[in-house]
Amino acid sequence: MKAVMLVKGYNPETKELGEVACCEVEKPQLVNEDDVLIKVAYASICGSDPHLLEGMFDLPIPSPCGHELSGTVEALGPKATRKGLKVGDKVTGNFYRTCGGCEYCLNGKSQFCENAFGWGAAQAEYIVWREDQVYKLPEGVGLLEASLTEPFNIAVRAVELARLRTGDHVAVSGGGGIGLMVTQLLKKCGAGRVTVLEPVESKRKRALEMGADYVLNPMDADVAQKIQELTGNKGFDALIESSGNGGAARNALDFVGRGGHVVLMSMYKKDFELQMNLLEYCYRKELMIQGMYLAQESFQRAVNMLPQMNFEPVIEKIYALDDCKQAYEDQKSGKYAKLIFDCSL
Ligand SMILES: [Zn+2]
Ligand SMILES: [Zn+2]
């Protein structure tokens, strides 16, 4: 079968980026009794996937790529019976598998599971996952949109961590795939107004389609003043930073108002350090700054929300697995919201 593989690693001396290629590999087989073989329909490219090319995860070469997918159950192990899955069911899944028994798992912090196993091989024609990683899609949810469930789950947790109160004016920094999903979800969850900060014009347009009330270009010299106008000189009640840009994270501290919540949900560059005056931001302004690593326990709730969501404006381009080099190039350009492989092409 075909699979997208990291075939060349990052070279730290020459700073030459790694490379992906579409390779012919063995079709995966059922091994464990609770394994599920999924014929992948669509696999989307994560904002973090290009970090593979930058050596962020120190992977062996070759390594399979991708962790966001939808598909159809093709075979089930004899003990994959707890969820009532059947051959032919349309499903999505969570690449991150936790043990359920370590101290973190038992204390509601399973994102830090000491025995977690999480690596995707989703950008391929087939994948085998354990039953507890596989989720049946609600009635009426299409496979294309369902391939965005894993990043949507990240959006769900980010919104929960923002401690939204009904009617709040919330800002979303970054109009990439997750930022756009956060935008729509905020409106569904009762945000009064949502403002999206995004430098790329086409993404600002998509943000409006996703329900944003206002869009601003954070590169404009007068953006701080515009925020003051929009918020009656109070600043936002909360801001969710999804761009991964260190400068945007720094600006977030100024854009939220007193007692505001800032969620820094991205994977920031290794060497970025944030400077802040503690007297000003922690004492006088009483900011709540919340980091975020992964989202584990919200996955079923993300699946439950799918029928209410419309991801159409997020999906920009669809590629064959054979065109993975181009797809990764496009993802790196930062111009697009969500790029997806049709794994049947
Ligand atoms: Zn992802
Ligand atoms: Zn655990």
mmCIF file of C-alpha atoms and ligand atoms in Angstrom:
data_model
loop_
_atom_site.group_PDB
_atom_site.id
_atom_site.type_symbol
_atom_site.label_atom_id
_atom_site.label_comp_id
_atom_site.label_asym_id
_atom_site.label_seq_id
_atom_site.Cartn_x
_atom_site.Cartn_y
_atom_site.Cartn_z
ATOM 1 C CA MET A 1 0.000 0.000 0.000
ATOM 2 C CA LYS A 2 0.976 3.645 -0.312
ATOM 3 C CA ALA A 3 2.087 5.666 2.721
ATOM 4 C CA VAL A 4 3.645 9.086 3.286
ATOM 5 C CA MET A 5 7.012 8.576 4.985
ATOM 6 C CA LEU A 6 9.693 10.855 6.362
ATOM 7 C CA VAL A 7 12.576 9.608 4.205
ATOM 8 C CA LYS A 8 15.273 12.139 5.065
ATOM 9 C CA GLY A 9 15.957 13.702 8.462
ATOM 10 C CA TYR A 10 16.803 17.303 9.320
ATOM 11 C CA ASN A 11 20.481 18.147 9.142
ATOM 12 C CA PRO A 12 21.294 20.458 12.106
ATOM 13 C CA GLU A 13 24.705 21.407 10.675
ATOM 14 C CA THR A 14 23.603 22.527 7.225
ATOM 15 C CA LYS A 15 20.058 23.373 8.467
ATOM 16 C CA GLU A 16 18.775 21.427 5.484
ATOM 17 C CA LEU A 17 15.185 20.337 6.022
ATOM 18 C CA GLY A 18 14.032 16.718 5.969
ATOM 19 C CA GLU A 19 11.925 15.240 3.185
ATOM 20 C CA VAL A 20 8.753 13.218 2.825
ATOM 21 C CA ALA A 21 7.915 10.812 0.010
ATOM 22 C CA CYS A 22 5.057 8.527 -0.932
ATOM 23 C CA CYS A 23 6.419 5.001 -0.461
ATOM 24 C CA GLU A 24 5.175 1.479 -1.106
ATOM 25 C CA VAL A 25 5.026 -0.296 2.289
ATOM 26 C CA GLU A 26 3.476 -3.452 3.794
ATOM 27 C CA LYS A 27 -0.222 -3.218 4.535
ATOM 28 C CA PRO A 28 -0.598 -3.352 8.362
ATOM 29 C CA GLN A 29 -2.157 -6.481 9.877
ATOM 30 C CA LEU A 30 -4.234 -7.196 12.975
ATOM 31 C CA VAL A 31 -1.784 -8.206 15.717
ATOM 32 C CA ASN A 32 -3.459 -7.537 19.089
ATOM 33 C CA GLU A 33 -6.861 -9.079 19.834
ATOM 34 C CA ASP A 34 -8.484 -5.639 20.056
ATOM 35 C CA ASP A 35 -6.920 -4.253 16.866
ATOM 36 C CA VAL A 36 -9.042 -2.516 14.247
ATOM 37 C CA LEU A 37 -7.985 -2.336 10.596
ATOM 38 C CA ILE A 38 -9.192 0.905 9.022
ATOM 39 C CA LYS A 39 -9.245 1.696 5.321
ATOM 40 C CA VAL A 40 -8.299 5.365 5.469
ATOM 41 C CA ALA A 41 -10.580 7.683 3.534
ATOM 42 C CA TYR A 42 -9.023 11.078 4.293
ATOM 43 C CA ALA A 43 -5.953 12.081 6.290
ATOM 44 C CA SER A 44 -5.362 15.747 6.968
ATOM 45 C CA ILE A 45 -2.038 17.468 7.470
ATOM 46 C CA CYS A 46 -1.470 18.801 10.963
ATOM 47 C CA GLY A 47 0.063 22.203 11.636
ATOM 48 C CA SER A 48 2.740 20.226 13.484
ATOM 49 C CA ASP A 49 3.560 17.890 10.576
ATOM 50 C CA PRO A 50 6.088 20.245 8.939
ATOM 51 C CA HIS A 51 7.969 20.205 12.278
ATOM 52 C CA LEU A 52 8.894 16.639 11.269
ATOM 53 C CA LEU A 53 11.012 18.194 8.544
ATOM 54 C CA GLU A 54 12.670 20.474 11.114
ATOM 55 C CA GLY A 55 13.793 17.577 13.294
ATOM 56 C CA MET A 56 11.502 18.534 16.210
ATOM 57 C CA PHE A 57 10.643 14.920 17.099
ATOM 58 C CA ASP A 58 13.971 13.159 16.495
ATOM 59 C CA LEU A 59 12.488 10.335 14.473
ATOM 60 C CA PRO A 60 14.162 7.299 12.975
ATOM 61 C CA ILE A 61 14.350 7.326 9.175
ATOM 62 C CA PRO A 62 12.111 6.221 7.568
ATOM 63 C CA SER A 63 9.087 7.076 9.767
ATOM 64 C CA PRO A 64 5.410 7.103 8.829
ATOM 65 C CA CYS A 65 3.543 10.427 8.858
ATOM 66 C CA GLY A 66 0.133 11.759 9.796
ATOM 67 C CA HIS A 67 -2.238 11.335 12.707
ATOM 68 C CA GLU A 68 -5.550 12.898 11.611
ATOM 69 C CA LEU A 69 -7.931 10.621 9.715
ATOM 70 C CA SER A 70 -11.308 9.238 8.894
ATOM 71 C CA GLY A 71 -12.060 5.879 7.325
ATOM 72 C CA THR A 72 -14.041 2.668 7.254
ATOM 73 C CA VAL A 73 -13.582 -0.382 9.473
ATOM 74 C CA GLU A 74 -12.281 -3.225 7.320
ATOM 75 C CA ALA A 75 -11.500 -5.894 9.940
ATOM 76 C CA LEU A 76 -11.746 -6.339 13.709
ATOM 77 C CA GLY A 77 -9.758 -8.460 16.142
ATOM 78 C CA PRO A 78 -11.781 -11.013 18.184
ATOM 79 C CA LYS A 79 -11.768 -8.806 21.302
ATOM 80 C CA ALA A 80 -12.503 -5.465 19.594
ATOM 81 C CA THR A 81 -16.055 -5.729 20.878
ATOM 82 C CA ARG A 82 -16.446 -3.113 23.611
ATOM 83 C CA LYS A 83 -17.622 -0.282 21.369
ATOM 84 C CA GLY A 84 -19.907 -2.320 19.135
ATOM 85 C CA LEU A 85 -17.846 -1.522 16.041
ATOM 86 C CA LYS A 86 -18.745 -3.409 12.875
ATOM 87 C CA VAL A 87 -17.032 -3.914 9.536
ATOM 88 C CA GLY A 88 -18.137 -1.047 7.290
ATOM 89 C CA ASP A 89 -18.589 1.479 10.123
ATOM 90 C CA LYS A 90 -17.359 4.983 9.372
ATOM 91 C CA VAL A 91 -14.865 6.024 12.025
ATOM 92 C CA THR A 92 -12.246 8.487 13.153
ATOM 93 C CA GLY A 93 -9.587 8.004 15.802
ATOM 94 C CA ASN A 94 -7.095 9.348 18.270
ATOM 95 C CA PHE A 95 -3.432 8.581 17.572
ATOM 96 C CA TYR A 96 -2.570 9.163 21.234
ATOM 97 C CA ARG A 97 -3.200 6.089 23.336
ATOM 98 C CA THR A 98 -2.929 6.278 27.107
ATOM 99 C CA CYS A 99 -2.689 3.468 29.675
ATOM 100 C CA GLY A 100 -5.564 4.452 31.975
ATOM 101 C CA GLY A 101 -3.685 3.163 35.013
ATOM 102 C CA CYS A 102 -0.727 5.449 35.771
ATOM 103 C CA GLU A 103 -0.919 8.250 38.330
ATOM 104 C CA TYR A 104 -1.570 10.886 35.658
ATOM 105 C CA CYS A 105 -4.297 8.851 33.972
ATOM 106 C CA LEU A 106 -5.985 8.254 37.312
ATOM 107 C CA ASN A 107 -5.917 11.956 38.149
ATOM 108 C CA GLY A 108 -7.516 13.404 35.054
ATOM 109 C CA LYS A 109 -4.198 14.351 33.454
ATOM 110 C CA SER A 110 -3.900 11.543 30.948
ATOM 111 C CA GLN A 111 -2.216 13.860 28.444
ATOM 112 C CA PHE A 112 0.899 13.236 30.555
ATOM 113 C CA CYS A 113 0.432 9.439 30.689
ATOM 114 C CA GLU A 114 3.715 7.740 31.525
ATOM 115 C CA ASN A 115 2.952 4.795 29.279
ATOM 116 C CA ALA A 116 1.397 6.674 26.394
ATOM 117 C CA PHE A 117 1.896 5.518 22.913
ATOM 118 C CA GLY A 118 1.296 8.064 20.224
ATOM 119 C CA TRP A 119 2.546 8.001 16.747
ATOM 120 C CA GLY A 120 0.453 8.228 13.649
ATOM 121 C CA ALA A 121 0.791 6.507 10.326
ATOM 122 C CA ALA A 122 -2.443 7.976 9.050
ATOM 123 C CA GLN A 123 -1.327 9.349 5.701
ATOM 124 C CA ALA A 124 -1.612 5.901 4.157
ATOM 125 C CA GLU A 125 -4.183 3.609 2.572
ATOM 126 C CA TYR A 126 -4.631 1.533 5.750
ATOM 127 C CA ILE A 127 -3.901 1.831 9.443
ATOM 128 C CA VAL A 128 -4.315 -0.469 12.445
ATOM 129 C CA TRP A 129 -5.329 1.095 15.752
ATOM 130 C CA ARG A 130 -6.456 -0.408 19.063
ATOM 131 C CA GLU A 131 -10.194 -0.352 19.614
ATOM 132 C CA ASP A 132 -9.998 2.292 22.364
ATOM 133 C CA GLN A 133 -8.459 4.724 19.859
ATOM 134 C CA VAL A 134 -11.296 4.329 17.344
ATOM 135 C CA TYR A 135 -14.544 6.319 17.442
ATOM 136 C CA LYS A 136 -17.646 5.640 15.376
ATOM 137 C CA LEU A 137 -18.951 8.723 13.571
ATOM 138 C CA PRO A 138 -22.396 10.084 14.442
ATOM 139 C CA GLU A 139 -25.101 9.678 11.794
ATOM 140 C CA GLY A 140 -24.799 12.113 8.882
ATOM 141 C CA VAL A 141 -21.183 13.175 9.455
ATOM 142 C CA GLY A 142 -19.186 12.953 6.213
ATOM 143 C CA LEU A 143 -15.773 11.302 6.000
ATOM 144 C CA LEU A 144 -14.085 14.413 4.617
ATOM 145 C CA GLU A 145 -15.088 16.625 7.556
ATOM 146 C CA ALA A 146 -14.536 13.781 10.016
ATOM 147 C CA SER A 147 -10.852 13.664 9.081
ATOM 148 C CA LEU A 148 -10.567 16.909 11.084
ATOM 149 C CA THR A 149 -11.804 15.374 14.353
ATOM 150 C CA GLU A 150 -8.366 15.106 15.950
ATOM 151 C CA PRO A 151 -7.478 18.803 15.476
ATOM 152 C CA PHE A 152 -11.065 19.686 16.390
ATOM 153 C CA ASN A 153 -10.539 17.848 19.659
ATOM 154 C CA ILE A 154 -7.588 20.186 20.312
ATOM 155 C CA ALA A 155 -9.923 23.114 19.615
ATOM 156 C CA VAL A 156 -12.468 21.709 22.090
ATOM 157 C CA ARG A 157 -9.930 21.594 24.896
ATOM 158 C CA ALA A 158 -8.580 25.065 24.082
ATOM 159 C CA VAL A 159 -12.087 26.526 24.362
ATOM 160 C CA GLU A 160 -12.634 24.694 27.650
ATOM 161 C CA LEU A 161 -9.360 26.039 29.037
ATOM 162 C CA ALA A 162 -10.398 29.617 28.157
ATOM 163 C CA ARG A 163 -13.076 29.375 30.876
ATOM 164 C CA LEU A 164 -15.585 31.028 28.627
ATOM 165 C CA ARG A 165 -18.505 32.844 30.211
ATOM 166 C CA THR A 166 -21.652 33.440 28.186
ATOM 167 C CA GLY A 167 -21.401 36.721 26.306
ATOM 168 C CA ASP A 168 -17.617 37.108 26.584
ATOM 169 C CA HIS A 169 -15.682 38.852 23.832
ATOM 170 C CA VAL A 170 -13.006 36.324 22.902
ATOM 171 C CA ALA A 171 -10.097 36.755 20.514
ATOM 172 C CA VAL A 172 -8.522 33.981 18.486
ATOM 173 C CA SER A 173 -4.953 34.605 17.423
ATOM 174 C CA GLY A 174 -4.194 32.709 14.199
ATOM 175 C CA GLY A 175 -6.670 31.645 11.526
ATOM 176 C CA GLY A 176 -5.167 28.255 10.695
ATOM 177 C CA GLY A 177 -7.247 25.087 10.814
ATOM 178 C CA ILE A 178 -7.478 24.929 14.598
ATOM 179 C CA GLY A 179 -7.960 28.684 15.064
ATOM 180 C CA LEU A 180 -10.880 28.576 12.632
ATOM 181 C CA MET A 181 -12.440 25.593 14.393
ATOM 182 C CA VAL A 182 -11.986 27.364 17.737
ATOM 183 C CA THR A 183 -13.797 30.371 16.236
ATOM 184 C CA GLN A 184 -16.882 28.391 15.244
ATOM 185 C CA LEU A 185 -16.926 26.450 18.484
ATOM 186 C CA LEU A 186 -16.708 29.631 20.587
ATOM 187 C CA LYS A 187 -19.865 30.932 18.923
ATOM 188 C CA LYS A 188 -21.650 27.609 19.562
ATOM 189 C CA CYS A 189 -20.539 27.701 23.193
ATOM 190 C CA GLY A 190 -21.972 31.138 23.902
ATOM 191 C CA ALA A 191 -19.248 33.687 23.209
ATOM 192 C CA GLY A 192 -20.891 37.073 22.681
ATOM 193 C CA ARG A 193 -18.374 38.207 20.098
ATOM 194 C CA VAL A 194 -15.323 36.612 18.520
ATOM 195 C CA THR A 195 -12.469 38.557 16.936
ATOM 196 C CA VAL A 196 -9.883 36.724 14.848
ATOM 197 C CA LEU A 197 -6.351 38.128 14.485
ATOM 198 C CA GLU A 198 -4.756 36.804 11.308
ATOM 199 C CA PRO A 199 -2.273 38.347 8.857
ATOM 200 C CA VAL A 200 -3.309 36.337 5.749
ATOM 201 C CA GLU A 201 -6.305 37.901 4.024
ATOM 202 C CA SER A 202 -7.806 34.660 2.664
ATOM 203 C CA LYS A 203 -7.770 33.195 6.186
ATOM 204 C CA ARG A 204 -9.490 36.297 7.571
ATOM 205 C CA LYS A 205 -12.220 35.737 5.000
ATOM 206 C CA ARG A 206 -12.566 32.114 6.123
ATOM 207 C CA ALA A 207 -12.748 33.280 9.736
ATOM 208 C CA LEU A 208 -15.814 35.352 8.877
ATOM 209 C CA GLU A 209 -17.352 32.285 7.180
ATOM 210 C CA MET A 210 -16.685 30.349 10.391
ATOM 211 C CA GLY A 211 -18.671 32.894 12.389
ATOM 212 C CA ALA A 212 -16.137 35.499 13.521
ATOM 213 C CA ASP A 213 -17.761 38.861 14.251
ATOM 214 C CA TYR A 214 -14.589 40.826 13.513
ATOM 215 C CA VAL A 215 -11.274 40.095 11.844
ATOM 216 C CA LEU A 216 -8.104 42.133 12.295
ATOM 217 C CA ASN A 217 -4.669 42.012 10.725
ATOM 218 C CA PRO A 218 -2.227 41.811 13.667
ATOM 219 C CA MET A 219 0.495 43.293 11.448
ATOM 220 C CA ASP A 220 -1.386 46.597 11.095
ATOM 221 C CA ALA A 221 0.326 49.369 13.048
ATOM 222 C CA ASP A 222 -2.929 50.427 14.695
ATOM 223 C CA VAL A 223 -4.164 46.952 15.716
ATOM 224 C CA ALA A 224 -3.915 47.732 19.455
ATOM 225 C CA GLN A 225 -6.039 50.833 18.965
ATOM 226 C CA LYS A 226 -8.630 48.897 16.953
ATOM 227 C CA ILE A 227 -8.877 46.365 19.767
ATOM 228 C CA GLN A 228 -9.469 49.162 22.251
ATOM 229 C CA GLU A 229 -12.282 50.467 20.035
ATOM 230 C CA LEU A 230 -13.879 47.017 19.678
ATOM 231 C CA THR A 231 -13.722 46.318 23.400
ATOM 232 C CA GLY A 232 -14.615 49.736 24.820
ATOM 233 C CA ASN A 233 -11.029 50.178 26.077
ATOM 234 C CA LYS A 234 -11.323 47.036 28.203
ATOM 235 C CA GLY A 235 -9.425 44.458 26.116
ATOM 236 C CA PHE A 236 -10.712 40.974 25.343
ATOM 237 C CA ASP A 237 -12.170 38.780 28.072
ATOM 238 C CA ALA A 238 -10.082 35.878 26.781
ATOM 239 C CA LEU A 239 -7.658 35.140 23.978
ATOM 240 C CA ILE A 240 -6.783 31.764 22.489
ATOM 241 C CA GLU A 241 -3.365 31.833 20.798
ATOM 242 C CA SER A 242 -3.274 29.219 18.046
ATOM 243 C CA SER A 243 -0.707 30.639 15.612
ATOM 244 C CA GLY A 244 2.399 29.274 17.327
ATOM 245 C CA ASN A 245 4.091 32.627 16.745
ATOM 246 C CA GLY A 246 6.046 33.805 19.795
ATOM 247 C CA GLY A 247 5.393 37.465 19.036
ATOM 248 C CA ALA A 248 1.656 36.788 18.850
ATOM 249 C CA ALA A 249 1.818 35.072 22.251
ATOM 250 C CA ARG A 250 3.551 38.140 23.668
ATOM 251 C CA ASN A 251 0.961 40.506 22.177
ATOM 252 C CA ALA A 252 -1.823 38.399 23.667
ATOM 253 C CA LEU A 253 -0.820 39.634 27.141
ATOM 254 C CA ASP A 254 -1.607 43.199 26.054
ATOM 255 C CA PHE A 255 -4.726 42.425 24.041
ATOM 256 C CA VAL A 256 -6.690 40.816 26.898
ATOM 257 C CA GLY A 257 -8.153 42.974 29.609
ATOM 258 C CA ARG A 258 -7.832 42.868 33.396
ATOM 259 C CA GLY A 259 -8.565 39.450 34.845
ATOM 260 C CA GLY A 260 -8.481 38.022 31.333
ATOM 261 C CA HIS A 261 -7.609 34.480 30.301
ATOM 262 C CA VAL A 262 -4.862 33.707 27.805
ATOM 263 C CA VAL A 263 -4.602 30.184 26.409
ATOM 264 C CA LEU A 264 -1.261 29.462 24.752
ATOM 265 C CA MET A 265 -2.201 26.292 22.945
ATOM 266 C CA SER A 266 0.498 26.011 20.278
ATOM 267 C CA MET A 267 3.760 24.177 19.888
ATOM 268 C CA TYR A 268 6.162 27.135 20.053
ATOM 269 C CA LYS A 269 9.660 27.244 18.659
ATOM 270 C CA LYS A 270 12.254 25.587 20.898
ATOM 271 C CA ASP A 271 14.233 28.737 21.614
ATOM 272 C CA PHE A 272 11.469 31.329 22.011
ATOM 273 C CA GLU A 273 11.320 32.902 25.483
ATOM 274 C CA LEU A 274 8.551 35.195 26.606
ATOM 275 C CA GLN A 275 9.399 38.353 28.523
ATOM 276 C CA MET A 276 6.787 39.858 30.777
ATOM 277 C CA ASN A 277 6.696 42.289 33.642
ATOM 278 C CA LEU A 278 5.233 40.379 36.581
ATOM 279 C CA LEU A 279 4.065 43.451 38.498
ATOM 280 C CA GLU A 280 2.138 44.688 35.494
ATOM 281 C CA TYR A 281 0.691 41.463 34.100
ATOM 282 C CA CYS A 282 0.335 39.186 37.131
ATOM 283 C CA TYR A 283 -0.298 41.673 39.920
ATOM 284 C CA ARG A 284 -2.052 44.699 38.441
ATOM 285 C CA LYS A 285 -3.714 42.922 35.543
ATOM 286 C CA GLU A 286 -4.269 39.538 37.216
ATOM 287 C CA LEU A 287 -3.876 37.593 33.985
ATOM 288 C CA MET A 288 -4.583 33.886 33.890
ATOM 289 C CA ILE A 289 -2.073 32.318 31.501
ATOM 290 C CA GLN A 290 -2.864 28.755 30.588
ATOM 291 C CA GLY A 291 -0.579 26.440 28.636
ATOM 292 C CA MET A 292 -1.740 23.375 26.789
ATOM 293 C CA TYR A 293 0.024 20.191 25.752
ATOM 294 C CA LEU A 294 -2.378 17.640 24.254
ATOM 295 C CA ALA A 295 -6.089 16.928 24.529
ATOM 296 C CA GLN A 296 -6.992 13.422 25.554
ATOM 297 C CA GLU A 297 -10.183 13.236 27.566
ATOM 298 C CA SER A 298 -12.292 15.459 25.310
ATOM 299 C CA PHE A 299 -12.139 13.215 22.237
ATOM 300 C CA GLN A 300 -15.564 11.569 22.604
ATOM 301 C CA ARG A 301 -17.127 14.976 23.268
ATOM 302 C CA ALA A 302 -15.449 16.337 20.123
ATOM 303 C CA VAL A 303 -16.994 13.446 18.157
ATOM 304 C CA ASN A 304 -20.389 14.190 19.723
ATOM 305 C CA MET A 305 -20.164 17.816 18.503
ATOM 306 C CA LEU A 306 -19.374 16.921 14.876
ATOM 307 C CA PRO A 307 -22.998 17.013 13.633
ATOM 308 C CA GLN A 308 -23.242 20.647 14.769
ATOM 309 C CA MET A 309 -20.033 21.792 13.129
ATOM 310 C CA ASN A 310 -19.363 22.920 9.563
ATOM 311 C CA PHE A 311 -15.705 22.586 8.597
ATOM 312 C CA GLU A 312 -16.233 23.312 4.915
ATOM 313 C CA PRO A 313 -14.598 26.769 5.038
ATOM 314 C CA VAL A 314 -11.522 25.230 6.697
ATOM 315 C CA ILE A 315 -10.775 22.712 3.951
ATOM 316 C CA GLU A 316 -8.638 24.317 1.266
ATOM 317 C CA LYS A 317 -7.084 21.629 -0.922
ATOM 318 C CA ILE A 318 -7.193 17.863 -1.385
ATOM 319 C CA TYR A 319 -4.180 15.860 -2.585
ATOM 320 C CA ALA A 320 -3.341 12.315 -3.605
ATOM 321 C CA LEU A 321 -0.763 10.581 -1.376
ATOM 322 C CA ASP A 322 1.574 10.676 -4.395
ATOM 323 C CA ASP A 323 1.580 14.485 -4.195
ATOM 324 C CA CYS A 324 2.784 14.603 -0.569
ATOM 325 C CA LYS A 325 5.885 16.701 -1.292
ATOM 326 C CA GLN A 326 3.743 19.465 -2.760
ATOM 327 C CA ALA A 327 1.210 19.129 0.060
ATOM 328 C CA TYR A 328 3.898 19.560 2.731
ATOM 329 C CA GLU A 329 5.384 22.507 0.818
ATOM 330 C CA ASP A 330 1.961 24.149 0.751
ATOM 331 C CA GLN A 331 1.468 23.479 4.470
ATOM 332 C CA LYS A 332 4.848 25.067 5.259
ATOM 333 C CA SER A 333 3.875 28.200 3.325
ATOM 334 C CA GLY A 334 1.394 29.056 6.091
ATOM 335 C CA LYS A 335 -1.107 30.306 3.505
ATOM 336 C CA TYR A 336 -3.660 27.559 3.946
ATOM 337 C CA ALA A 337 -6.037 26.504 6.689
ATOM 338 C CA LYS A 338 -6.390 22.752 6.238
ATOM 339 C CA LEU A 339 -4.864 20.495 3.562
ATOM 340 C CA ILE A 340 -6.103 16.927 3.243
ATOM 341 C CA PHE A 341 -5.050 13.696 1.529
ATOM 342 C CA ASP A 342 -7.696 11.644 -0.226
ATOM 343 C CA CYS A 343 -6.107 8.268 0.496
ATOM 344 C CA SER A 344 -8.158 6.460 -2.125
ATOM 345 C CA LEU A 345 -6.630 8.420 -5.024
HETATM 346 ZN ZN ZN B 1 -2.826 17.154 14.668
HETATM 347 ZN ZN ZN B 2 -1.305 6.439 31.885
#
